[in-house]
XYZ file of C-alpha atoms in Angstrom:
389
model
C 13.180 3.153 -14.976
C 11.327 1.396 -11.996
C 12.819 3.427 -9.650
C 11.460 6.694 -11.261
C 7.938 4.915 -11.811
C 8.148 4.056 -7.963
C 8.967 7.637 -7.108
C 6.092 9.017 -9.842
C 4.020 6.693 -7.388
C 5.011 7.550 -4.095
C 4.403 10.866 -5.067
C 0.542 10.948 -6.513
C -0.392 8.482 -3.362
C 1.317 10.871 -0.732
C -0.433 13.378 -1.555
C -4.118 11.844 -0.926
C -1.939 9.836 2.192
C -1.080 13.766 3.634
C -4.826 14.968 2.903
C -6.281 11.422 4.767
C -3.630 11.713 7.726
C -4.290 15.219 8.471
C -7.730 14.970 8.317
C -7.597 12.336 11.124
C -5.410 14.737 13.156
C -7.799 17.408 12.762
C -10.681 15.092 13.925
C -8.821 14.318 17.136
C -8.576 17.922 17.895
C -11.848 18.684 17.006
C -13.255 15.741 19.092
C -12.236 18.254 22.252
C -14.772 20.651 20.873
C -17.277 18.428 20.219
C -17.588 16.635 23.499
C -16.379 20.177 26.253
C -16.782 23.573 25.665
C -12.864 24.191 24.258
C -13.618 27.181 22.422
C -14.066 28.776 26.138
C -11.892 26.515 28.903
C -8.177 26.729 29.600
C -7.428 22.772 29.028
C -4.483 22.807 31.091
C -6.772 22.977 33.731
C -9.973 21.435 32.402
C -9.167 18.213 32.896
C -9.289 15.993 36.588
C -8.645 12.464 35.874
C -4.398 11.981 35.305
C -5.462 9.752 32.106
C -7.196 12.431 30.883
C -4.497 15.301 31.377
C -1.997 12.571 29.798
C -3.978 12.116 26.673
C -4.257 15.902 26.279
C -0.520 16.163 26.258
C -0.202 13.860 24.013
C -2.648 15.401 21.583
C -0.931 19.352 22.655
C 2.506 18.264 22.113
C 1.795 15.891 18.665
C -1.468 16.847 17.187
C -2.578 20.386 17.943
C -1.503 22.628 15.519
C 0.409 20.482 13.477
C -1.763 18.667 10.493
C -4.130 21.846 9.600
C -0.827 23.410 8.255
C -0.755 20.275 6.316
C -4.186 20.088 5.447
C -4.201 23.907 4.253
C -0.944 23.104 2.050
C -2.330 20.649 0.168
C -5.712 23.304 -0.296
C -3.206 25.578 -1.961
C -1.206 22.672 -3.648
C -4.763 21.464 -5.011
C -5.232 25.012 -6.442
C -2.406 25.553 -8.408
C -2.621 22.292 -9.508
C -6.444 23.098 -10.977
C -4.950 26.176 -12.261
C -2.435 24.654 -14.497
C -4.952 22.243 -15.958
C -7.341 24.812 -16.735
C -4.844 27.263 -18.320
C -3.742 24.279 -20.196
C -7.756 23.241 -21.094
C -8.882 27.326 -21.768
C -6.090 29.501 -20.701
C -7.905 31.029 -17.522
C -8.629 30.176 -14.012
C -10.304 33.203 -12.827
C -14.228 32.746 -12.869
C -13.294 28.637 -12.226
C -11.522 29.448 -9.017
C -14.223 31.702 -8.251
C -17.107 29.146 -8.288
C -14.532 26.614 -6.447
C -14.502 28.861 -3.281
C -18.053 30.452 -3.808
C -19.388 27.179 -2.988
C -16.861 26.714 -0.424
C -17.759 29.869 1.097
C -21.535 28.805 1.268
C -21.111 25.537 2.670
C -18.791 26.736 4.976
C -21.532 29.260 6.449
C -24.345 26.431 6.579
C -21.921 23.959 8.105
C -21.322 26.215 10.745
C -24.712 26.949 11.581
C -26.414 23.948 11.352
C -23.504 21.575 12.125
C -20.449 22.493 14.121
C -19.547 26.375 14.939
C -15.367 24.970 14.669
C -16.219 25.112 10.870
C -13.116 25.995 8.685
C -14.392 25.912 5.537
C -15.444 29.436 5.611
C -12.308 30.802 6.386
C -10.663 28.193 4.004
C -12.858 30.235 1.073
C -11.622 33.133 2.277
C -8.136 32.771 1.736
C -8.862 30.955 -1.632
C -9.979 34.309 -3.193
C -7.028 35.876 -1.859
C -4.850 32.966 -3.460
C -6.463 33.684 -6.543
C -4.455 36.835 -6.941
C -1.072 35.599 -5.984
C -1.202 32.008 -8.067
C 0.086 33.419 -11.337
C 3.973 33.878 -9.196
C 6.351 31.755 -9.222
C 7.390 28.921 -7.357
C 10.356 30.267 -5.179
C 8.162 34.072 -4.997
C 5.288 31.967 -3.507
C 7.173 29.760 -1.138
C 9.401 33.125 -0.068
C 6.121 34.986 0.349
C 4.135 31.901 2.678
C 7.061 31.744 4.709
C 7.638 35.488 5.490
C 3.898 36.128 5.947
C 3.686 32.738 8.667
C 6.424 33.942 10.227
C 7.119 37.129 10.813
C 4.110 37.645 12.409
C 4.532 35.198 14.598
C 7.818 35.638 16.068
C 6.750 39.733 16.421
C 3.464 38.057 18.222
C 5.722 36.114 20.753
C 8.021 38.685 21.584
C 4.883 41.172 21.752
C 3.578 38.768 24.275
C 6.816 37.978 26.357
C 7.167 41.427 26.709
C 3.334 42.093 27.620
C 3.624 38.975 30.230
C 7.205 40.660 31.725
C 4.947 44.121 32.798
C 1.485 42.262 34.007
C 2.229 38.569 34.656
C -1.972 38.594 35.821
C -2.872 39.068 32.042
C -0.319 36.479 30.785
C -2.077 33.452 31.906
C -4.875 32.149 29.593
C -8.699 31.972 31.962
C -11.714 30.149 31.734
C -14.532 31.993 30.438
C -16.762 30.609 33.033
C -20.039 32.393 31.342
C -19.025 30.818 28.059
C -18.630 27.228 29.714
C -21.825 27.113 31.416
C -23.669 28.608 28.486
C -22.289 26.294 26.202
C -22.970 22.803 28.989
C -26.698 24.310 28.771
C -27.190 24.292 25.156
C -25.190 21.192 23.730
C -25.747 19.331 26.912
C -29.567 19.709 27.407
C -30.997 21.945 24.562
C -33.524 21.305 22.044
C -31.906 21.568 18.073
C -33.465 25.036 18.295
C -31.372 25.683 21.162
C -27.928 24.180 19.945
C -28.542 26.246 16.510
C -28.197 28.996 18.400
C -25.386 28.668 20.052
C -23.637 27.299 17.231
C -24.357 31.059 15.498
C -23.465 32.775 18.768
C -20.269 30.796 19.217
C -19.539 31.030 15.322
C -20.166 35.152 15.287
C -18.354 35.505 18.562
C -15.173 33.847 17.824
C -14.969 35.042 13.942
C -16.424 38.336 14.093
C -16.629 39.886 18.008
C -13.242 38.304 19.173
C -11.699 39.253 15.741
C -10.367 35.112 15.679
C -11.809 35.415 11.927
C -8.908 37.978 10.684
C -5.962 36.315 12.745
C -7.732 32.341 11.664
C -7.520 34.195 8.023
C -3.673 35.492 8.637
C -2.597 31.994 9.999
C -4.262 29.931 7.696
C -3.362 31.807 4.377
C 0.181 31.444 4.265
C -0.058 27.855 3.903
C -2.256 28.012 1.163
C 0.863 30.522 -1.109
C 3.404 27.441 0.349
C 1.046 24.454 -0.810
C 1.143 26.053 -3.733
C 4.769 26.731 -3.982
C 5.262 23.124 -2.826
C 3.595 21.958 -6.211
C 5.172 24.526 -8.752
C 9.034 23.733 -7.307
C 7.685 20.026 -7.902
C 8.906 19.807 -3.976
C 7.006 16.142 -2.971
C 9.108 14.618 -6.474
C 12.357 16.087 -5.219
C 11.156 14.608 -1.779
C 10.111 11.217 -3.146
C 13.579 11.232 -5.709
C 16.118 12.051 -2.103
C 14.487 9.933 0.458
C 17.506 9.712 2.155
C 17.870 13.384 2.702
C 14.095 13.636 3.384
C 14.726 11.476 5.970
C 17.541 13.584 7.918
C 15.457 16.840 7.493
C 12.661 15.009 9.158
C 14.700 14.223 11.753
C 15.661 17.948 11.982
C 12.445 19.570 12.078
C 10.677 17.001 13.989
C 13.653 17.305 16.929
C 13.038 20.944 16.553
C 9.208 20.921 16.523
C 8.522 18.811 19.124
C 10.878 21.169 21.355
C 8.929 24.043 20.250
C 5.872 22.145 20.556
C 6.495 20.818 24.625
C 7.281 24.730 26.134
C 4.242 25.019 27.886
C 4.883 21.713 29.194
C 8.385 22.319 29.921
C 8.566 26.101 31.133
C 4.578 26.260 32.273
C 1.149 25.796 31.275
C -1.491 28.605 30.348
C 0.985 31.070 29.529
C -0.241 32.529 26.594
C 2.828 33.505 25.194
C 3.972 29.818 25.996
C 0.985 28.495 24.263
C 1.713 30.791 21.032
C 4.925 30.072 20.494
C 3.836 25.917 20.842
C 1.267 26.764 17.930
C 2.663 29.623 15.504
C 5.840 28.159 15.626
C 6.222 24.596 17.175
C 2.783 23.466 15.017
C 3.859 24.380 11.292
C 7.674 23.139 12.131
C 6.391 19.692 13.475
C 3.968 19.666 10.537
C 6.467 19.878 7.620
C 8.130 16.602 9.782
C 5.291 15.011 8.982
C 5.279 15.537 5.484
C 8.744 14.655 4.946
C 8.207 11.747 6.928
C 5.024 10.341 4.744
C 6.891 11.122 1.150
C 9.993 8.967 2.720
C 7.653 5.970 4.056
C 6.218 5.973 0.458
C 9.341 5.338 -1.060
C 9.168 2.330 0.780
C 7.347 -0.724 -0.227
C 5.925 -2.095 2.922
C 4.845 1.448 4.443
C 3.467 2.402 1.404
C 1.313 -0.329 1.393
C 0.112 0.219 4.813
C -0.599 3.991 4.547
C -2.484 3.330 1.129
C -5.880 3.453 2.909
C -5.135 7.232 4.173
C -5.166 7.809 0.572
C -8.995 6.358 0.180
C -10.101 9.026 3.078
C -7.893 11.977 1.600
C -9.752 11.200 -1.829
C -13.026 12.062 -0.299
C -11.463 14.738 2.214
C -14.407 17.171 2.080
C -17.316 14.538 2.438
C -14.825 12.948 5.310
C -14.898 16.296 7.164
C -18.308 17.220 6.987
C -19.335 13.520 8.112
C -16.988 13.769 10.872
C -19.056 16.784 12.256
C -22.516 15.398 11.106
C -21.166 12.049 13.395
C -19.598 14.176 16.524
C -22.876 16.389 16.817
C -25.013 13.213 17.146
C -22.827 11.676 19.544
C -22.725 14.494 21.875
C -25.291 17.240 21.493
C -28.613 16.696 23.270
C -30.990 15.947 19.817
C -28.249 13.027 19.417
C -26.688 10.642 22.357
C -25.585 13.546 24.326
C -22.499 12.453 25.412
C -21.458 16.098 25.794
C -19.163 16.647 28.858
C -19.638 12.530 29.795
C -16.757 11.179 28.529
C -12.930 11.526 28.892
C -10.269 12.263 26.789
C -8.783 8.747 26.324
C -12.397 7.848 25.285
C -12.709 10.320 22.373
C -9.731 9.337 21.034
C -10.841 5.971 20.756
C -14.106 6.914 19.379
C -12.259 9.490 16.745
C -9.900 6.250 15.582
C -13.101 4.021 15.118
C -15.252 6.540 13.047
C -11.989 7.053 11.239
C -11.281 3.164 10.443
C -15.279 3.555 9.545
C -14.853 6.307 6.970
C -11.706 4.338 5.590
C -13.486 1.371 4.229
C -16.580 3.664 3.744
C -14.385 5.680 1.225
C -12.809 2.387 -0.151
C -16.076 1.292 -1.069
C -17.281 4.278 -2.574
C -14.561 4.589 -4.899
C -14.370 1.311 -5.897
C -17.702 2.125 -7.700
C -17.437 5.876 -8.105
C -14.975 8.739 -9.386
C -14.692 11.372 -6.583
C -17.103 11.570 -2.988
C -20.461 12.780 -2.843
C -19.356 16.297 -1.675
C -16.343 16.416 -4.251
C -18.840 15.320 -6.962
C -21.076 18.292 -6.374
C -18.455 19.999 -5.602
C -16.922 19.770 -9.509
C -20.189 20.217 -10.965
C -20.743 23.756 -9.486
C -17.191 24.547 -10.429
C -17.059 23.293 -13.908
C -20.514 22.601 -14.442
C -20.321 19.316 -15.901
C -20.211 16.063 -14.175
C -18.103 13.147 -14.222
């Protein structure tokens, strides 16, 4: 009996532990966009100092690409959780879900604008309405589904782009968009608010709309939103949490695997786009589901439960987290805050990302020790299911 109340455990906490741990992995990857123009740079290249092209690799071969897919799961796994609970309370989920990512989709928009043009909200919404329609299937239909959609495309992509780099080895190599760079220096290095607002909507448009990153962002994102969902209908993190000693050899699988897939542009050659696709489409997601198995097994364990509880405070409050982490980086480096923008190295954002983390830790600790949900989640619920509480 205690060891099923231990697993029943393990399993509500890993959940806010995956939410709070990805959203510090995001924040590290982000912190390159919010101190250099990455949207526009090849960062193989970027970077001078050897410290600074070390901590890149570290953050390429570990972070990149590899705790979104996590993050986006558990946005799926959070829907069809809601859904059940509402079909149970009033037998639909339609117009609830549609409120849910309505809001989304609006705060998503302004956050963008008026914040941080990396916003992913907005495309987060997006795939939400699409989830809508594919939430009533089962378990193993969803799961199947996720995992054709993420990757077929992506292994056609990568052969599509070995092939392409074969005939014209020119085109193959990922460039600086020098234009870009020194556009974006200008504006988030010197400009008034007036300024940096509008390069925020010019970098938002261009990458979502003009450079067509909004429908592949959409096709990439989405299929982890049908497998977070999956993941919760086949009960996946309790089968997980009940086997920790076979979670623990497929971690040891897929994070052998991932980090292989993960170091090819470091092993075979940097800025080789198909290099770099493979690393992401492929090496990110497999690398990512490592880390999941690896975070349900630690909280099976007493200790390392304890000691990853306070991811769980952060992953509580994941949406106020993630909008305060880009209310925080745009003061630190944009010209109407500190304007640290292109001042400090690599080695040094990291640092500053694992303070303001710690920060929002104890921040969120406190919060809920005298409160139900965030700020953000609070309104949040009340535009969904207009009622607070």
């Amino acid at each position: 009996m205690q060891s099923v109340k231990q697993n029943e455990t393990a399993r509500i906490a890993s959940i806010d532990i995956l939410r709070g741990i990805s959203l510090f992995g995001i924040f590290l990857v982000n912190m390159l966009s919010f101190h250099s123009p990455y949207f526009y740079y090849n960062p193989y290249e970027w970077w001078e100092a050897s410290q600074d092209k070390l901590a890149f690799s570290w953050i390429d071969v570990l972070v990149q690409a590899s705790f979104y897919p996590i993050f986006a799961a558990m946005f799926g796994f959070g829907a069809a959780m809601q859904r059940e609970k509402a079909l149970e309370r009033t037998g639909t989920f339609a117009w609830t879900g549609v409120r849910r990512f309505s809001f989304l989709l609006v705060l998503g928009i302004a956050h963008a604008i008026f914040i941080w043009p990396g916003d992913i909200l907005f495309n987060y919404a997006v795939c939400g309405f699409l989830l809508l329609f594919f939430l009533r299937f089962s378990a193993g239909t969803l799961l199947r589904m996720g995992l054709i959609l993420l990757l077929v495309p992506a292994v056609l992509f990568s052969v599509l782009l070995f092939v392409s780099a074969q005939s014209d080895p020119y085109n193959a190599l990922f460039w600086t968009d020098i234009t870009s760079v020194s556009d974006s220096i200008a504006a988030y290095g010197s400009g008034s608010y007036a300024e940096v607002t509008e390069q925020r909507i010019h970098d938002w448009t261009n990458n979502n709309i003009f450079d067509g990153a909004f429908g592949f962002q959409t096709m990439t994102v989405f299929p982890f939103l049908l497998i977070g969902a999956g993941v919760y209908k086949q009960r996946l993190i309790q089968k997980w949490a009940a086997h920790p000693k076979k979670t623990l050899r497929m971690f040891a699988l897929f994070f052998g695997a991932g980090l292989l897939l993960k170091g090819i542009p470091h092993l075979l050659g940097p800025s080789h786009i198909a290099y770099m696709y493979v690393q992401d489409s492929l090496g990110g997601p497999v690398l990512a589901a490592s880390y999941a198995m690896l975070v349900v097994y630690l909280c099976t364990l007493t200790r390392p439960f304890k000691l990853l509880l306070p991811f769980a405070q952060a992953g509580k409050m994941s949406l106020t987290n993630y909008l305060m982490q880009s209310v925080i980086g745009s003061l630190l480096f944009y010209a109407y805050g500190l304007g640290f923008y292109g001042q400090i190295t690599v080695t040094t954002g990291i640092l500053l990302c694992v303070t303001v983390f710690a920060l929002q830790v104890i921040v969120s600790g406190l919060w809920l020790s005298r409160f139900q949900r965030g700020p953000m989640e609070a309104i949040w619920r009340f535009v969904t299911y207009e009622k607070r509480g």
